[in-house]
PDB file of C-alpha atoms in Angstrom:
ATOM      1  CA  UNK A   7       0.000   0.000   0.000  1.00 51.00           C
ATOM      2  CA  UNK A   8       2.812   2.409   0.843  1.00 48.00           C
ATOM      3  CA  UNK A   9       4.404   1.948  -2.604  1.00 51.00           C
ATOM      4  CA  UNK A  10       1.198   2.915  -4.392  1.00 49.00           C
ATOM      5  CA  UNK A  11       0.758   5.939  -2.085  1.00 48.00           C
ATOM      6  CA  UNK A  12       4.361   7.032  -2.762  1.00 51.00           C
ATOM      7  CA  UNK A  13       3.862   6.483  -6.498  1.00 51.00           C
ATOM      8  CA  UNK A  14       0.667   8.558  -6.406  1.00 44.00           C
ATOM      9  CA  UNK A  15       2.432  11.394  -4.560  1.00 43.00           C
ATOM     10  CA  UNK A  16       5.295  11.300  -7.069  1.00 45.00           C
ATOM     11  CA  UNK A  17       2.808  11.386  -9.944  1.00 41.00           C
ATOM     12  CA  UNK A  18       0.948  14.347  -8.412  1.00 41.00           C
ATOM     13  CA  UNK A  19       4.213  16.236  -7.850  1.00 43.00           C
ATOM     14  CA  UNK A  20       5.211  15.606 -11.492  1.00 43.00           C
ATOM     15  CA  UNK A  21       1.769  16.679 -12.713  1.00 40.00           C
ATOM     16  CA  UNK A  22       1.903  19.846 -10.603  1.00 40.00           C
ATOM     17  CA  UNK A  23       5.349  20.634 -12.039  1.00 40.00           C
ATOM     18  CA  UNK A  24       3.874  20.319 -15.537  1.00 41.00           C
ATOM     19  CA  UNK A  25       1.095  22.728 -14.567  1.00 37.00           C
ATOM     20  CA  UNK A  26       3.592  25.189 -13.101  1.00 34.00           C
ATOM     21  CA  UNK A  27       5.998  24.771 -16.038  1.00 39.00           C
ATOM     22  CA  UNK A  28       3.166  25.207 -18.532  1.00 37.00           C
ATOM     23  CA  UNK A  29       2.216  28.432 -16.783  1.00 34.00           C
ATOM     24  CA  UNK A  30       5.842  29.522 -16.985  1.00 33.00           C
ATOM     25  CA  UNK A  31       5.914  28.509 -20.625  1.00 37.00           C
ATOM     26  CA  UNK A  32       3.004  30.689 -21.555  1.00 35.00           C
ATOM     27  CA  UNK A  33       4.474  33.514 -19.569  1.00 33.00           C
ATOM     28  CA  UNK A  34       7.973  32.870 -20.908  1.00 31.00           C
ATOM     29  CA  UNK A  35       8.260  30.486 -23.798  1.00 40.00           C
ATOM     30  CA  UNK A  36       6.134  31.045 -26.896  1.00 47.00           C
ATOM     31  CA  UNK A  37       6.628  33.999 -29.166  1.00 48.00           C
ATOM     32  CA  UNK A  38       5.589  35.006 -32.618  1.00 48.00           C
ATOM     33  CA  UNK A  39       8.062  37.111 -34.559  1.00 48.00           C
ATOM     34  CA  UNK A  40       7.168  38.600 -37.930  1.00 44.00           C
ATOM     35  CA  UNK A  41      10.161  39.080 -40.189  1.00 40.00           C
ATOM     36  CA  UNK A  42      10.403  41.428 -43.133  1.00 36.00           C
ATOM     37  CA  UNK A  43      11.831  44.900 -43.681  1.00 27.00           C
ATOM     38  CA  UNK A  44      11.038  47.730 -41.191  1.00 26.00           C
ATOM     39  CA  UNK A  45      10.318  47.315 -37.473  1.00 28.00           C
ATOM     40  CA  UNK A  46       7.526  48.422 -35.162  1.00 30.00           C
ATOM     41  CA  UNK A  47       7.456  48.000 -31.387  1.00 27.00           C
ATOM     42  CA  UNK A  48       5.183  45.305 -29.930  1.00 30.00           C
ATOM     43  CA  UNK A  49       4.538  44.175 -26.357  1.00 29.00           C
ATOM     44  CA  UNK A  50       6.607  41.483 -24.679  1.00 28.00           C
ATOM     45  CA  UNK A  51       5.249  37.986 -24.277  1.00 30.00           C
ATOM     46  CA  UNK A  52       7.336  36.593 -21.424  1.00 33.00           C
ATOM     47  CA  UNK A  53      11.076  36.591 -22.045  1.00 34.00           C
ATOM     48  CA  UNK A  54      10.591  36.864 -25.803  1.00 34.00           C
ATOM     49  CA  UNK A  55       9.469  40.113 -27.333  1.00 33.00           C
ATOM     50  CA  UNK A  56       6.375  39.621 -29.441  1.00 33.00           C
ATOM     51  CA  UNK A  57       7.700  41.734 -32.305  1.00 33.00           C
ATOM     52  CA  UNK A  58       6.123  42.847 -35.481  1.00 33.00           C
ATOM     53  CA  UNK A  59       8.271  43.840 -38.404  1.00 33.00           C
ATOM     54  CA  UNK A  60       6.333  45.499 -41.192  1.00 35.00           C
ATOM     55  CA  UNK A  61       6.302  43.650 -44.498  1.00 39.00           C
ATOM     56  CA  UNK A  62       5.033  45.040 -47.774  1.00 39.00           C
ATOM     57  CA  UNK A  63       1.524  46.293 -47.105  1.00 49.00           C
ATOM     58  CA  UNK A  64       2.132  46.614 -43.367  1.00 76.00           C
ATOM     59  CA  UNK A  65       1.512  43.001 -42.158  1.00 86.00           C
ATOM     60  CA  UNK A  66       1.538  42.683 -38.359  1.00 89.00           C
ATOM     61  CA  UNK A  67       1.171  39.806 -35.889  1.00 89.00           C
ATOM     62  CA  UNK A  68      -0.286  40.541 -32.441  1.00 87.00           C
ATOM     63  CA  UNK A  69      -2.477  39.271 -29.569  1.00 84.00           C
ATOM     64  CA  UNK A  70      -0.851  35.879 -28.952  1.00 87.00           C
ATOM     65  CA  UNK A  71      -3.067  33.636 -26.769  1.00 90.00           C
ATOM     66  CA  UNK A  72      -3.221  30.086 -25.433  1.00 90.00           C
ATOM     67  CA  UNK A  73      -6.356  28.027 -24.867  1.00 91.00           C
ATOM     68  CA  UNK A  74      -7.456  27.045 -21.357  1.00 89.00           C
ATOM     69  CA  UNK A  75      -8.928  23.579 -20.797  1.00 86.00           C
ATOM     70  CA  UNK A  76     -12.427  25.167 -20.617  1.00 87.00           C
ATOM     71  CA  UNK A  77     -12.047  26.373 -24.230  1.00 89.00           C
ATOM     72  CA  UNK A  78     -11.505  30.079 -23.533  1.00 91.00           C
ATOM     73  CA  UNK A  79      -8.336  31.873 -24.623  1.00 91.00           C
ATOM     74  CA  UNK A  80      -6.008  34.004 -22.534  1.00 88.00           C
ATOM     75  CA  UNK A  81      -2.754  35.879 -22.956  1.00 86.00           C
ATOM     76  CA  UNK A  82      -2.006  34.926 -19.336  1.00 80.00           C
ATOM     77  CA  UNK A  83      -1.036  31.677 -17.634  1.00 76.00           C
ATOM     78  CA  UNK A  84      -2.452  28.302 -18.622  1.00 76.00           C
ATOM     79  CA  UNK A  85      -2.010  25.526 -16.070  1.00 75.00           C
ATOM     80  CA  UNK A  86      -4.440  22.716 -16.920  1.00 82.00           C
ATOM     81  CA  UNK A  87      -2.259  20.457 -19.094  1.00 88.00           C
ATOM     82  CA  UNK A  88      -0.088  17.373 -18.549  1.00 89.00           C
ATOM     83  CA  UNK A  89       2.669  15.484 -20.380  1.00 91.00           C
ATOM     84  CA  UNK A  90       1.704  14.516 -23.919  1.00 93.00           C
ATOM     85  CA  UNK A  91      -1.209  16.979 -24.138  1.00 93.00           C
ATOM     86  CA  UNK A  92      -1.641  19.244 -27.127  1.00 93.00           C
ATOM     87  CA  UNK A  93      -2.341  22.936 -26.526  1.00 92.00           C
ATOM     88  CA  UNK A  94      -4.075  25.304 -28.931  1.00 94.00           C
ATOM     89  CA  UNK A  95      -2.641  28.775 -29.547  1.00 93.00           C
ATOM     90  CA  UNK A  96      -3.667  31.658 -31.766  1.00 93.00           C
ATOM     91  CA  UNK A  97      -2.561  35.120 -32.860  1.00 93.00           C
ATOM     92  CA  UNK A  98      -4.021  37.886 -34.983  1.00 94.00           C
ATOM     93  CA  UNK A  99      -2.577  38.832 -38.370  1.00 94.00           C
ATOM     94  CA  UNK A 100      -3.507  42.091 -40.043  1.00 94.00           C
ATOM     95  CA  UNK A 101      -2.489  44.038 -43.112  1.00 93.00           C
ATOM     96  CA  UNK A 102      -3.299  47.511 -44.390  1.00 92.00           C
ATOM     97  CA  UNK A 103      -2.837  46.412 -48.017  1.00 92.00           C
ATOM     98  CA  UNK A 104      -1.684  43.460 -50.139  1.00 93.00           C
ATOM     99  CA  UNK A 105       1.605  42.052 -48.854  1.00 90.00           C
ATOM    100  CA  UNK A 106       3.708  38.976 -48.158  1.00 90.00           C
ATOM    101  CA  UNK A 107       6.298  38.057 -45.567  1.00 89.00           C
ATOM    102  CA  UNK A 108       7.656  35.370 -43.277  1.00 88.00           C
ATOM    103  CA  UNK A 109       6.953  34.915 -39.597  1.00 86.00           C
ATOM    104  CA  UNK A 110       8.652  32.771 -36.962  1.00 89.00           C
ATOM    105  CA  UNK A 111       6.831  31.003 -34.150  1.00 90.00           C
ATOM    106  CA  UNK A 112       9.348  30.110 -31.397  1.00 89.00           C
ATOM    107  CA  UNK A 113       8.574  27.765 -28.520  1.00 88.00           C
ATOM    108  CA  UNK A 114      10.507  26.109 -25.705  1.00 88.00           C
ATOM    109  CA  UNK A 115      12.495  23.046 -26.722  1.00 89.00           C
ATOM    110  CA  UNK A 116      15.466  21.562 -24.855  1.00 89.00           C
ATOM    111  CA  UNK A 117      16.946  23.924 -22.265  1.00 83.00           C
ATOM    112  CA  UNK A 118      19.848  21.610 -21.431  1.00 85.00           C
ATOM    113  CA  UNK A 119      17.881  19.863 -18.677  1.00 86.00           C
ATOM    114  CA  UNK A 120      14.777  18.536 -20.395  1.00 89.00           C
ATOM    115  CA  UNK A 121      12.630  18.650 -23.503  1.00 91.00           C
ATOM    116  CA  UNK A 122       9.514  20.732 -22.792  1.00 90.00           C
ATOM    117  CA  UNK A 123       7.693  20.700 -26.153  1.00 92.00           C
ATOM    118  CA  UNK A 124       7.958  17.933 -28.735  1.00 95.00           C
ATOM    119  CA  UNK A 125       8.952  18.927 -32.296  1.00 95.00           C
ATOM    120  CA  UNK A 126       5.250  19.122 -33.088  1.00 96.00           C
ATOM    121  CA  UNK A 127       3.565  22.066 -34.779  1.00 96.00           C
ATOM    122  CA  UNK A 128       0.168  21.833 -36.472  1.00 97.00           C
ATOM    123  CA  UNK A 129      -1.093  24.884 -38.305  1.00 97.00           C
ATOM    124  CA  UNK A 130      -4.852  25.109 -37.890  1.00 96.00           C
ATOM    125  CA  UNK A 131      -7.505  27.292 -39.441  1.00 97.00           C
ATOM    126  CA  UNK A 132      -7.077  30.913 -40.430  1.00 97.00           C
ATOM    127  CA  UNK A 133     -10.324  32.596 -39.391  1.00 97.00           C
ATOM    128  CA  UNK A 134     -11.342  35.844 -41.076  1.00 97.00           C
ATOM    129  CA  UNK A 135     -12.094  38.825 -38.841  1.00 97.00           C
ATOM    130  CA  UNK A 136     -12.495  41.496 -41.534  1.00 97.00           C
ATOM    131  CA  UNK A 137     -11.456  42.301 -45.093  1.00 97.00           C
ATOM    132  CA  UNK A 138      -9.397  39.692 -46.926  1.00 96.00           C
ATOM    133  CA  UNK A 139      -7.965  36.549 -45.338  1.00 94.00           C
ATOM    134  CA  UNK A 140      -4.289  35.731 -45.719  1.00 96.00           C
ATOM    135  CA  UNK A 141      -2.862  32.434 -46.835  1.00 96.00           C
ATOM    136  CA  UNK A 142      -0.605  31.032 -44.117  1.00 96.00           C
ATOM    137  CA  UNK A 143       1.648  28.013 -44.705  1.00 96.00           C
ATOM    138  CA  UNK A 144       4.565  26.346 -42.925  1.00 96.00           C
ATOM    139  CA  UNK A 145       7.781  27.143 -44.813  1.00 95.00           C
ATOM    140  CA  UNK A 146      10.150  25.323 -42.433  1.00 94.00           C
ATOM    141  CA  UNK A 147      10.359  23.603 -39.070  1.00 93.00           C
ATOM    142  CA  UNK A 148      10.155  22.834 -36.297  1.00 95.00           C
ATOM    143  CA  UNK A 149      13.919  23.390 -36.323  1.00 94.00           C
ATOM    144  CA  UNK A 150      16.181  23.334 -33.252  1.00 93.00           C
ATOM    145  CA  UNK A 151      17.767  26.613 -32.156  1.00 93.00           C
ATOM    146  CA  UNK A 152      20.280  26.821 -29.264  1.00 92.00           C
ATOM    147  CA  UNK A 153      19.313  23.376 -27.895  1.00 91.00           C
ATOM    148  CA  UNK A 154      21.191  22.394 -24.747  1.00 86.00           C
ATOM    149  CA  UNK A 155      21.260  25.991 -23.497  1.00 87.00           C
ATOM    150  CA  UNK A 156      18.759  27.923 -21.413  1.00 84.00           C
ATOM    151  CA  UNK A 157      17.531  29.432 -24.706  1.00 87.00           C
ATOM    152  CA  UNK A 158      16.803  26.105 -26.450  1.00 89.00           C
ATOM    153  CA  UNK A 159      13.817  26.638 -28.741  1.00 90.00           C
ATOM    154  CA  UNK A 160      11.960  25.121 -31.657  1.00 92.00           C
ATOM    155  CA  UNK A 161      11.500  27.526 -34.577  1.00 92.00           C
ATOM    156  CA  UNK A 162       8.758  27.291 -37.193  1.00 93.00           C
ATOM    157  CA  UNK A 163       8.830  29.674 -40.159  1.00 91.00           C
ATOM    158  CA  UNK A 164       5.497  30.603 -41.738  1.00 91.00           C
ATOM    159  CA  UNK A 165       4.808  32.232 -45.103  1.00 93.00           C
ATOM    160  CA  UNK A 166       2.025  34.828 -44.901  1.00 94.00           C
ATOM    161  CA  UNK A 167       0.363  36.500 -47.895  1.00 94.00           C
ATOM    162  CA  UNK A 168      -2.504  38.996 -47.834  1.00 95.00           C
ATOM    163  CA  UNK A 169      -4.190  39.632 -51.221  1.00 95.00           C
ATOM    164  CA  UNK A 170      -5.593  42.938 -49.865  1.00 95.00           C
ATOM    165  CA  UNK A 171      -6.184  44.675 -46.523  1.00 94.00           C
ATOM    166  CA  UNK A 172      -7.664  42.451 -43.836  1.00 96.00           C
ATOM    167  CA  UNK A 173      -7.426  40.799 -40.460  1.00 97.00           C
ATOM    168  CA  UNK A 174      -7.568  37.129 -39.458  1.00 97.00           C
ATOM    169  CA  UNK A 175      -6.825  34.840 -36.522  1.00 96.00           C
ATOM    170  CA  UNK A 176      -4.250  32.104 -37.188  1.00 96.00           C
ATOM    171  CA  UNK A 177      -4.556  28.973 -35.029  1.00 96.00           C
ATOM    172  CA  UNK A 178      -1.900  26.374 -34.273  1.00 95.00           C
ATOM    173  CA  UNK A 179      -1.189  23.538 -31.872  1.00 95.00           C
ATOM    174  CA  UNK A 180       1.864  22.445 -29.849  1.00 93.00           C
ATOM    175  CA  UNK A 181       2.421  19.230 -27.876  1.00 94.00           C
ATOM    176  CA  UNK A 182       4.002  18.889 -24.419  1.00 92.00           C
ATOM    177  CA  UNK A 183       6.721  16.220 -24.282  1.00 93.00           C
ATOM    178  CA  UNK A 184       6.453  13.163 -22.054  1.00 93.00           C
ATOM    179  CA  UNK A 185       9.299  14.709 -19.969  1.00 89.00           C
ATOM    180  CA  UNK A 186       7.667  18.129 -19.510  1.00 86.00           C
ATOM    181  CA  UNK A 187       6.723  17.338 -15.896  1.00 83.00           C
ATOM    182  CA  UNK A 188      10.410  16.948 -15.018  1.00 82.00           C
ATOM    183  CA  UNK A 189      11.311  20.391 -16.356  1.00 81.00           C
ATOM    184  CA  UNK A 190      12.089  23.175 -13.907  1.00 73.00           C
ATOM    185  CA  UNK A 191      11.948  26.948 -14.202  1.00 60.00           C
TER     186      UNK A 191
END
């Protein structure tokens, strides 16, 4: 009986670490960076600046959010997930005119101690808000960047093209690794 009680406590501690680490992840680990020609300031999303660099036509990426287990979205902490779970994320793309560019989505990989997210990225729907909808496609990744250091991340590069002015919400999904509960920080 004692072994099963100890195993249960260990499991609960691991699960709680995943919850805490997931909260830290959303506060610290996922960023969307739009790459093109001229820069504009954007708010920080954890340790990574959520930057927008204007492409032709003024394409911007903003309002990065993660989905809670109850289905609502927040730009704050999310703590309801465990190892192996997939988590939905979204961000808003907008353009003042026709334009194309590339965007990077960066998320926590191997920080030298553990693998937090698997190399799993699924681009979901692109939901129109107003005007024209962009085409969004994965150009590359997930690719390792600085693995084995405290900055170890996966990087996914997206191609974005607006045929005219518009705004849309791009959805994607990441997957926690089976070791995520052992991660610290």
